[in-house]
Tab-separated table of C-alpha atoms and ligand atoms in Angstrom:
chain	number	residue	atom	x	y	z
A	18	UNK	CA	-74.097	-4.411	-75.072
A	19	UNK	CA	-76.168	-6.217	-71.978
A	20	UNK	CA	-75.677	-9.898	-71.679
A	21	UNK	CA	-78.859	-10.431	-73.360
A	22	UNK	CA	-78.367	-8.402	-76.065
A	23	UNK	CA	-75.246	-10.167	-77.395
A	24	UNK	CA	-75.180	-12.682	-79.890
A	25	UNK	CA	-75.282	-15.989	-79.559
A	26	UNK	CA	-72.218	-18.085	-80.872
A	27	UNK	CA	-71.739	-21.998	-80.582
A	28	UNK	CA	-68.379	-22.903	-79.527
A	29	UNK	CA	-67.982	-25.802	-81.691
A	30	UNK	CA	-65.437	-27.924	-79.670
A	31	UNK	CA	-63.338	-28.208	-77.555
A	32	UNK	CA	-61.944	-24.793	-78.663
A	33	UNK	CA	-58.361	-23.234	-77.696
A	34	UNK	CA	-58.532	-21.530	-74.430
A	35	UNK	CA	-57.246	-18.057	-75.361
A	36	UNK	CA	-60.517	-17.920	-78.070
A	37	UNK	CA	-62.905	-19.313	-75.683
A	38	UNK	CA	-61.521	-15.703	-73.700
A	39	UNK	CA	-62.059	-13.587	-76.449
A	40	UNK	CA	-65.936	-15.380	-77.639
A	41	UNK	CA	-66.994	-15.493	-74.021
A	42	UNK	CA	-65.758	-11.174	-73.685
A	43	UNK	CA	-68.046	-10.617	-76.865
A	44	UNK	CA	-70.516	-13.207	-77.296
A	45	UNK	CA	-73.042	-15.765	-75.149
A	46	UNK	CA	-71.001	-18.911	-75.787
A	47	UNK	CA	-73.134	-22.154	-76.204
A	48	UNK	CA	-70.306	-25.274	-76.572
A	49	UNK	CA	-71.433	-27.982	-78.081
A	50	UNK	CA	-68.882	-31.349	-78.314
A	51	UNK	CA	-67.529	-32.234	-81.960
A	52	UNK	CA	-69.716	-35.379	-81.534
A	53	UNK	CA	-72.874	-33.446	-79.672
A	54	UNK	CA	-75.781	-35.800	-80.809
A	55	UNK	CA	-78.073	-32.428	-83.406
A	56	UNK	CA	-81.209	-34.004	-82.600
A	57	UNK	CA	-80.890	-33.359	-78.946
A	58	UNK	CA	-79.290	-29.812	-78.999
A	59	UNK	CA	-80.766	-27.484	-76.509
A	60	UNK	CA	-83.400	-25.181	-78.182
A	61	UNK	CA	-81.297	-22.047	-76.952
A	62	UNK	CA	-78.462	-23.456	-79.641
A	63	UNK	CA	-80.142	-23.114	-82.292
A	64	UNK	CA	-80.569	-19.533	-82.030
A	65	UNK	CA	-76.779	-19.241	-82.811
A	66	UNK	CA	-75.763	-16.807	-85.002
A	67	UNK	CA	-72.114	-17.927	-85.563
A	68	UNK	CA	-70.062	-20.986	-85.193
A	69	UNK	CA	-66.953	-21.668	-84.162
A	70	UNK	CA	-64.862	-24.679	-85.724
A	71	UNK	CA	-61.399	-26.235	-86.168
A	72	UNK	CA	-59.688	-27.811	-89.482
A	73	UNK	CA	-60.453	-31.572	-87.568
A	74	UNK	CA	-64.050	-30.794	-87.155
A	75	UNK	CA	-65.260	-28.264	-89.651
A	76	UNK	CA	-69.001	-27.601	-90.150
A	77	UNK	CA	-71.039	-30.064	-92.321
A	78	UNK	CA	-74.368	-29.812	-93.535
A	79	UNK	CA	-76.072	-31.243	-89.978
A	80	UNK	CA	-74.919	-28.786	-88.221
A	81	UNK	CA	-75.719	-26.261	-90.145
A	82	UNK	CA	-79.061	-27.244	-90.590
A	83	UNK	CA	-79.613	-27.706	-86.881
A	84	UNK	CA	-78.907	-24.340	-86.504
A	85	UNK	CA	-81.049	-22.463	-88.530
A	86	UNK	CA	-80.523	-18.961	-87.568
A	87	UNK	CA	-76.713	-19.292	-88.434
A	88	UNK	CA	-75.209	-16.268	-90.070
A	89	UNK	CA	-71.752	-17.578	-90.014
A	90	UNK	CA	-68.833	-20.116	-89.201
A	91	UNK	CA	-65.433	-18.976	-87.796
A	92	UNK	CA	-62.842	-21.402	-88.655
A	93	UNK	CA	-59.347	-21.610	-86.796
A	94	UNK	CA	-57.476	-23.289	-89.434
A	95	UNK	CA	-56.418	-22.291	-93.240
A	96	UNK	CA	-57.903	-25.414	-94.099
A	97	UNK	CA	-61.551	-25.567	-94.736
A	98	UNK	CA	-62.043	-28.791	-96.038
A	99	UNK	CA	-63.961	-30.252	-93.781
A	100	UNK	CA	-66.490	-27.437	-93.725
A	101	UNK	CA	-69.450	-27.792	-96.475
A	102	UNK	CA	-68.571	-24.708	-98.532
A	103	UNK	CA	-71.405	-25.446	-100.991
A	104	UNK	CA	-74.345	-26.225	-98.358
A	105	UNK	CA	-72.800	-22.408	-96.714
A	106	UNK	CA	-72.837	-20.593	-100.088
A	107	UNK	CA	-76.292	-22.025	-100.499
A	108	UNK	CA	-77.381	-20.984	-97.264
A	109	UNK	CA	-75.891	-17.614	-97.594
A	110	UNK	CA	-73.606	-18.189	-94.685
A	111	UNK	CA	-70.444	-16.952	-94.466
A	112	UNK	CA	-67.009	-18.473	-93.672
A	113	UNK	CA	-63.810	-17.714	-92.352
A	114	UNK	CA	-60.308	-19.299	-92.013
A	115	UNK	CA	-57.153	-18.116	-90.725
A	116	UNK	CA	-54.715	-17.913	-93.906
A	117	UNK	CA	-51.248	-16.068	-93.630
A	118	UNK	CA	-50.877	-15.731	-89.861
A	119	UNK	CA	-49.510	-19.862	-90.067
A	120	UNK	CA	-47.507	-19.862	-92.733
A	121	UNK	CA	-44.227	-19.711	-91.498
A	122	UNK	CA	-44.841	-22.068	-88.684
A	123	UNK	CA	-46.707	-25.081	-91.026
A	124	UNK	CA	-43.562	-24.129	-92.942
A	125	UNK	CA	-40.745	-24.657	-90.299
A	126	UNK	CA	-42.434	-28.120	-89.182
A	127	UNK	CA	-42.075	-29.597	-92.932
A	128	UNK	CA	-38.527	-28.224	-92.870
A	129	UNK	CA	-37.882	-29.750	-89.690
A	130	UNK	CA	-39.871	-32.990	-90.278
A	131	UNK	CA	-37.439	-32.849	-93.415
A	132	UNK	CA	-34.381	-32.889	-91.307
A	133	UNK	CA	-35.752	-35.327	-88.780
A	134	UNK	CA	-36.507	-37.648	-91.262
A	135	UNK	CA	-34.168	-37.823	-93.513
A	136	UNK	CA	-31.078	-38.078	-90.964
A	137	UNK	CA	-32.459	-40.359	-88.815
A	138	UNK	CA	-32.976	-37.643	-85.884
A	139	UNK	CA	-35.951	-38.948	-84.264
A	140	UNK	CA	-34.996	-42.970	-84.616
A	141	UNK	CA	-31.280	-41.800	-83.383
A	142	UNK	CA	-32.512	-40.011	-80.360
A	143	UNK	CA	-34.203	-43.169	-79.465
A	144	UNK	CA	-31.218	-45.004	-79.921
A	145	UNK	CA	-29.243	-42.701	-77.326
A	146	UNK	CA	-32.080	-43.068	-74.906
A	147	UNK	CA	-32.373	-46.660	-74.872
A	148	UNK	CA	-28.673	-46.816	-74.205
A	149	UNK	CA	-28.189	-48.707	-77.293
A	150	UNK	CA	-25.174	-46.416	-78.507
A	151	UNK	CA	-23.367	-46.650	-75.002
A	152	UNK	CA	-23.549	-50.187	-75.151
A	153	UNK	CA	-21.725	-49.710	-78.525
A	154	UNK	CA	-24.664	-50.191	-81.169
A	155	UNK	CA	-23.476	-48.136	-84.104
A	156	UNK	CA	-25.863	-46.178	-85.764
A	157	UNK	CA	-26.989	-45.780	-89.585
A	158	UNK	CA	-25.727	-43.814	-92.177
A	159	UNK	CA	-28.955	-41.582	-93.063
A	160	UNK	CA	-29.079	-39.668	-96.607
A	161	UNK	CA	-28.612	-35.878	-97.028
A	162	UNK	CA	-30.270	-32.967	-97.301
A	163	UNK	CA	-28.110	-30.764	-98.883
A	164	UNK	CA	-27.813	-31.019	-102.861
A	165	UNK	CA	-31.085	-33.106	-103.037
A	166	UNK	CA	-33.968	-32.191	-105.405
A	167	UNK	CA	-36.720	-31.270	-103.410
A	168	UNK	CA	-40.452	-31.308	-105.009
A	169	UNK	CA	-43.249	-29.620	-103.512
A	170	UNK	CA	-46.805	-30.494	-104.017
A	171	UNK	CA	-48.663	-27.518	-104.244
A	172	UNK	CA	-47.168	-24.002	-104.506
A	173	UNK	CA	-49.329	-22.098	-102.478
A	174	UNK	CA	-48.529	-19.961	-99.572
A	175	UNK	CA	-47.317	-22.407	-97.320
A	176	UNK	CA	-45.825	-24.742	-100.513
A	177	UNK	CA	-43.851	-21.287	-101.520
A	178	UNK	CA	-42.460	-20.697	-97.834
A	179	UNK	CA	-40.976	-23.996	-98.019
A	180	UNK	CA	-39.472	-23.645	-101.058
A	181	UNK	CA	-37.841	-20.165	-99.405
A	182	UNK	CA	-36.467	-22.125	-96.590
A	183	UNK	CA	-34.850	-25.054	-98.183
A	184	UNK	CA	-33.666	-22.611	-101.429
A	185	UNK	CA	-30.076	-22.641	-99.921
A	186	UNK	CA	-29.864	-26.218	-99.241
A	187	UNK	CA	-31.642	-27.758	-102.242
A	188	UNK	CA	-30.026	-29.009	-105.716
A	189	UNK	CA	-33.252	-28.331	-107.257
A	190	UNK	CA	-36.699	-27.247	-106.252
A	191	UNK	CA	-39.455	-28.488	-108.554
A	192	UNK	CA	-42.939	-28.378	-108.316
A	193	UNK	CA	-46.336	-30.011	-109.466
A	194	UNK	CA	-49.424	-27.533	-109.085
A	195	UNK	CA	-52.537	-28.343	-111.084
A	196	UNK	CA	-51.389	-24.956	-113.107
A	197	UNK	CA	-47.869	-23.506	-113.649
A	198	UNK	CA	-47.481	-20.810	-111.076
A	199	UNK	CA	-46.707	-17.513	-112.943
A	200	UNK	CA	-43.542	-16.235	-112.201
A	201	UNK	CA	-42.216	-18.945	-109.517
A	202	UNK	CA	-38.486	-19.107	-109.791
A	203	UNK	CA	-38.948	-23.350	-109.525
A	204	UNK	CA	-39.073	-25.716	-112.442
A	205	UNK	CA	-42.916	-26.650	-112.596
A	206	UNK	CA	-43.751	-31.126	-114.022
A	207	UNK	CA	-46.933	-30.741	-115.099
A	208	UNK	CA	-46.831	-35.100	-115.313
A	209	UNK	CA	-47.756	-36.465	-111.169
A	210	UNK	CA	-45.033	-39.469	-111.710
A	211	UNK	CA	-42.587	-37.631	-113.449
A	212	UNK	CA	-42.805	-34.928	-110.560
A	213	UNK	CA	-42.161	-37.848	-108.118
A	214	UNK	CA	-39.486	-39.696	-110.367
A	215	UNK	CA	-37.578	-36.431	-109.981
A	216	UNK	CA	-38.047	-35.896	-106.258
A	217	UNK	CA	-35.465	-37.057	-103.578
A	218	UNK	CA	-37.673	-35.833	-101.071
A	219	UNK	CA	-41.723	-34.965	-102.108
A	220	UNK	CA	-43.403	-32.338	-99.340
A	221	UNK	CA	-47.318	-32.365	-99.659
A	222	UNK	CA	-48.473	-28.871	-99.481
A	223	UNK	CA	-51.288	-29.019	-101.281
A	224	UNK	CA	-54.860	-27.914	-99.718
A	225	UNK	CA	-57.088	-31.181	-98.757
A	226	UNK	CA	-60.559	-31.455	-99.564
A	227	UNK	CA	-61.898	-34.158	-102.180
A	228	UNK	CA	-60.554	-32.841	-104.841
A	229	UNK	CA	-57.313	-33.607	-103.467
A	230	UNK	CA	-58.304	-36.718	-102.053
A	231	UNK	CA	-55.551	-39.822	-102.852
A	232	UNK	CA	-53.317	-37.620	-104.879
A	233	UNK	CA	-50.427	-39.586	-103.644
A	234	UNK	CA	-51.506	-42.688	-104.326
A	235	UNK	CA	-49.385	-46.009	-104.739
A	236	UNK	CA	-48.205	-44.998	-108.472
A	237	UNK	CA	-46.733	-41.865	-106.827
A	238	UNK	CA	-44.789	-43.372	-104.345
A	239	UNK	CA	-43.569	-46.289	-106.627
A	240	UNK	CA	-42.535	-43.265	-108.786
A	241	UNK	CA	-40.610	-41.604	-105.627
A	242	UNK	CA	-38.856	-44.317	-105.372
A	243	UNK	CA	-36.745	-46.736	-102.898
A	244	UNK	CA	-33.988	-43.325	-101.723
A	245	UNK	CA	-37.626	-40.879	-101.687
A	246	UNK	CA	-38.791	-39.280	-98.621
A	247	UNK	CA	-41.973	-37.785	-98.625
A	248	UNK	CA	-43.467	-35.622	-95.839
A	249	UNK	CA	-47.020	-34.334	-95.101
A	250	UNK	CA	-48.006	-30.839	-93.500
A	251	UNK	CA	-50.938	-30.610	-95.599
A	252	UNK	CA	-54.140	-33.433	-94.990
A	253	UNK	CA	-54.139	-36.889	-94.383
A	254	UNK	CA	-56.175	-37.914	-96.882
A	255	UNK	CA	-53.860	-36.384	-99.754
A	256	UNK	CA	-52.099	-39.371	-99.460
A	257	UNK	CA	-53.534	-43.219	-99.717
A	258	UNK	CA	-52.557	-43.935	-96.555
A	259	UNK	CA	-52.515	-48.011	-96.896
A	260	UNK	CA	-50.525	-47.567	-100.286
A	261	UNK	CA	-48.197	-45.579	-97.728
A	262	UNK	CA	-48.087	-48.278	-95.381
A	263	UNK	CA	-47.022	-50.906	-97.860
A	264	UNK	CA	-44.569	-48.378	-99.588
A	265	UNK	CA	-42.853	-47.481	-96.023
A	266	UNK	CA	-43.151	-51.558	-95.186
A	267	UNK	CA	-41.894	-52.972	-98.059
A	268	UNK	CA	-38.955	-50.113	-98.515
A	269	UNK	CA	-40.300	-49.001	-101.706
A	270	UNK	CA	-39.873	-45.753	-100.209
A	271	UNK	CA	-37.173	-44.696	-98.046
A	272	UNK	CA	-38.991	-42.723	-95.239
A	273	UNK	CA	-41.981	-40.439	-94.326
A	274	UNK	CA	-42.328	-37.108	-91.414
A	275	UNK	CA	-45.908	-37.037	-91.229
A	276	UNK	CA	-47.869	-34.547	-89.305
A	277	UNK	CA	-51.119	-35.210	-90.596
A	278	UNK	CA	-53.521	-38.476	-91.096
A	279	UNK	CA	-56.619	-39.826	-92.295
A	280	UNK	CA	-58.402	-40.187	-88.809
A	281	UNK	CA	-56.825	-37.971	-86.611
A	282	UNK	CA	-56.022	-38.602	-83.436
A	283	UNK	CA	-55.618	-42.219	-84.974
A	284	UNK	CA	-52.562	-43.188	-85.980
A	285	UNK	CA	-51.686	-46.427	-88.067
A	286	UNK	CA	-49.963	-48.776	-85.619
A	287	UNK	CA	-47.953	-49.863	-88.689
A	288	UNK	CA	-46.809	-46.430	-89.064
A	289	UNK	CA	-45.899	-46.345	-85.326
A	290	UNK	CA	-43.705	-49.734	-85.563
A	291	UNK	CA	-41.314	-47.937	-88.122
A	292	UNK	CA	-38.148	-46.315	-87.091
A	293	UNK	CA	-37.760	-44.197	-90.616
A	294	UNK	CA	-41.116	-42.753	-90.132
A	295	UNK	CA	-41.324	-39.522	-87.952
A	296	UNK	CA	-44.764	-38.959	-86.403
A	297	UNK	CA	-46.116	-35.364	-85.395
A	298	UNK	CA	-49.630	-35.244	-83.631
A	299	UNK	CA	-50.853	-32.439	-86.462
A	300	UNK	CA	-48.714	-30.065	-84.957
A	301	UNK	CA	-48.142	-27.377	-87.770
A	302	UNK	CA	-49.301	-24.476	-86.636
A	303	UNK	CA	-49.274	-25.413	-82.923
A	304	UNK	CA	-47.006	-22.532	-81.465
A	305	UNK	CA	-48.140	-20.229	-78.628
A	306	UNK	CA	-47.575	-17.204	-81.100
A	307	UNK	CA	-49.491	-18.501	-84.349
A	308	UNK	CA	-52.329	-19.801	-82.128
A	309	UNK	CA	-52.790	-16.702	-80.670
A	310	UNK	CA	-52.636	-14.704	-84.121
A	311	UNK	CA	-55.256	-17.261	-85.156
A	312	UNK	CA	-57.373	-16.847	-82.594
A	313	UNK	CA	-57.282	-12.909	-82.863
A	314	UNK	CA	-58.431	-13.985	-86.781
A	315	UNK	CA	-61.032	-15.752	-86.293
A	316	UNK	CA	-62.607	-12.438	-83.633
A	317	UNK	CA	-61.457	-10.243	-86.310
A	318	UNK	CA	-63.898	-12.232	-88.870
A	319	UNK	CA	-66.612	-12.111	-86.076
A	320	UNK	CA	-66.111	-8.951	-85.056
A	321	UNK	CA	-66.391	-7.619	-88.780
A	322	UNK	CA	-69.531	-9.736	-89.726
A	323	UNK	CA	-71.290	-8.525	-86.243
A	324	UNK	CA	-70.435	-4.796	-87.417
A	325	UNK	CA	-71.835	-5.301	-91.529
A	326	UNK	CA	-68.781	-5.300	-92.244
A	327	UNK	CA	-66.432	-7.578	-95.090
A	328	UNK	CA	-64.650	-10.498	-93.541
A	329	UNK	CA	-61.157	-9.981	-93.058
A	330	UNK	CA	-60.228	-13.554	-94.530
A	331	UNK	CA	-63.401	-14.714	-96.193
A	332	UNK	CA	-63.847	-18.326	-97.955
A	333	UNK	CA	-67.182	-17.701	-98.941
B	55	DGY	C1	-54.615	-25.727	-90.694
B	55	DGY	O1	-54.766	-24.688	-90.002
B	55	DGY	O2	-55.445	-26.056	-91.536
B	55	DGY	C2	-53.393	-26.571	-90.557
B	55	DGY	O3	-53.739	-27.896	-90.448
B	55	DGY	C3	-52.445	-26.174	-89.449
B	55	DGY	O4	-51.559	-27.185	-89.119
């Protein structure tokens, strides 16, 4: 293929260096910033063919429509919920995600943001570093893990590889789904607040989007209760976040690990004040092994629509 005979992609950005690589071998790259200004694109953009996103930025309708030869959008992320599925289906352009390939590494950072959190790790380690526990300052008892009825909300891929993980540790594992899985070995509560009554610790796992939107809301974590932990791997916006605020401020709850917020890269400074809150800057599948897999997805999906072919991991 000649330089000028290759498509043209938008690099919808900043993207992860190891895809830039792997666009820029195949395609003619155009990047355009996450907050690019669509009046003022440069004409050659809009005779993209493709588009490459992340789960922070997606693809709305604007873009979309500023680029009206677009067959396709390449997402590096499982989550698509800030792409406009129905304005693509409408268009007839197709999208891709990167299911599977992050699974076990979204999984390990709940588990982990389940340890940190509920003995203290992170708020201890400050305590050692600031000198505090030479100087004789004697920590907290924190709860345990072990024994503990974890729920998960939403027992989907990621939701199930949890449930693997803490299987040995856990008194119970229960789950809330908006449908009874068939054939999942955990004990499904259909009711939200009975599911949360019944959790020690309450992992969001659930996909975002609005349909999801304020699931947890301040009901839930009343419901959870003033021992409950609850972490996030899954979207921000699943939870109310000022109803988690008040919760975490007021001890209605007794902790959060949170990966994942309503306006990422912003953080709550409330949030930031508490020492039984662990913070992660939306790090679940941020390894150098399940970025790489992911980027090798989303070339795979290119490479197949370029050829006529199916996408490998289609969401529409
Ligand atoms: C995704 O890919 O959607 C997740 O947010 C990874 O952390």
């Amino acid at each position: 293929m000649t330089e000028n005979s290759r498509p043209i992609i938008v690099a919808y950005g900043p993207l992860y260096p190891y895809l830039m690589e792997g666009l820029e071998r195949r395609f003619t790259v155009h990047c355009v910033a996450a907050d690019a200004d669509l009046a003022t694109l440069d004409p050659a953009v809009r005779n993209a063919r493709a588009l490459v996103s992340f789960g922070s930025v997606g693809a709305s309708a604007a873009i979309m429509d500023a680029l009206p030869k677009l067959e396709m959008i390449g997402l590096f992320s499982v989550g698509y919920d800030k792409v406009d599925v129905d304005h693509a289906r409408a268009q007839g352009i197709r999208v891709s995600n990167t299911p599977d390939v992050l699974t076990d590494d979204v999984a390990d950072l709940a588990v982990g943001l389940l340890y940190a959190t509920v003995r203290n790790i992170a708020a201890n380690d400050r305590m050692v570093r600031s000198g505090a526990w030479e100087r004789g300052e004697k920590p907290a008892l924190s709860g345990r893990v072990t024994g503990r009825t974890i729920g998960i909300l939403g027992l989907g891929r990621i939701g199930r590889a949890i449930a693997m993980r803490v299987a040995p540790v856990a008194g119970e594992i229960i789950y809330h789904n908006r449908r009874k899985a068939p054939e999942s070995p955990y004990r499904y509560v259909a009711d939200p607040i009975a599911f949360a009554r019944e959790s020690d610790v309450l992992i969001v796992a659930t996909s975002g989007g609005p349909e999801a939107a304020k699931l947890v809301d301040a009901a839930i974590l009343d419901a959870l209760g003033a021992e409950g932990v609850i972490i996030n791997i899954s979207r921000g916006s699943v939870i109310d976040e000022n109803a988690l605020v008040a919760a975490l401020a007021d001890k209605r709850i007794a902790g959060a690990g949170l990966d994942v917020f309503v306006a990422e890269p912003h953080v709550p400074s409330a949030l930031m004040a508490m020492d039984h809150v662990v913070l992660q800057p939306h790090q679940g599948s941020a390894t150098v092994q399940t970025r790489a897999a992911m980027a090798d997805l989303v070339l795979a999906n290119l490479d197949a629509h370029f050829a006529g072919k199916p996408l490998v991991t289609p969401v529409v």
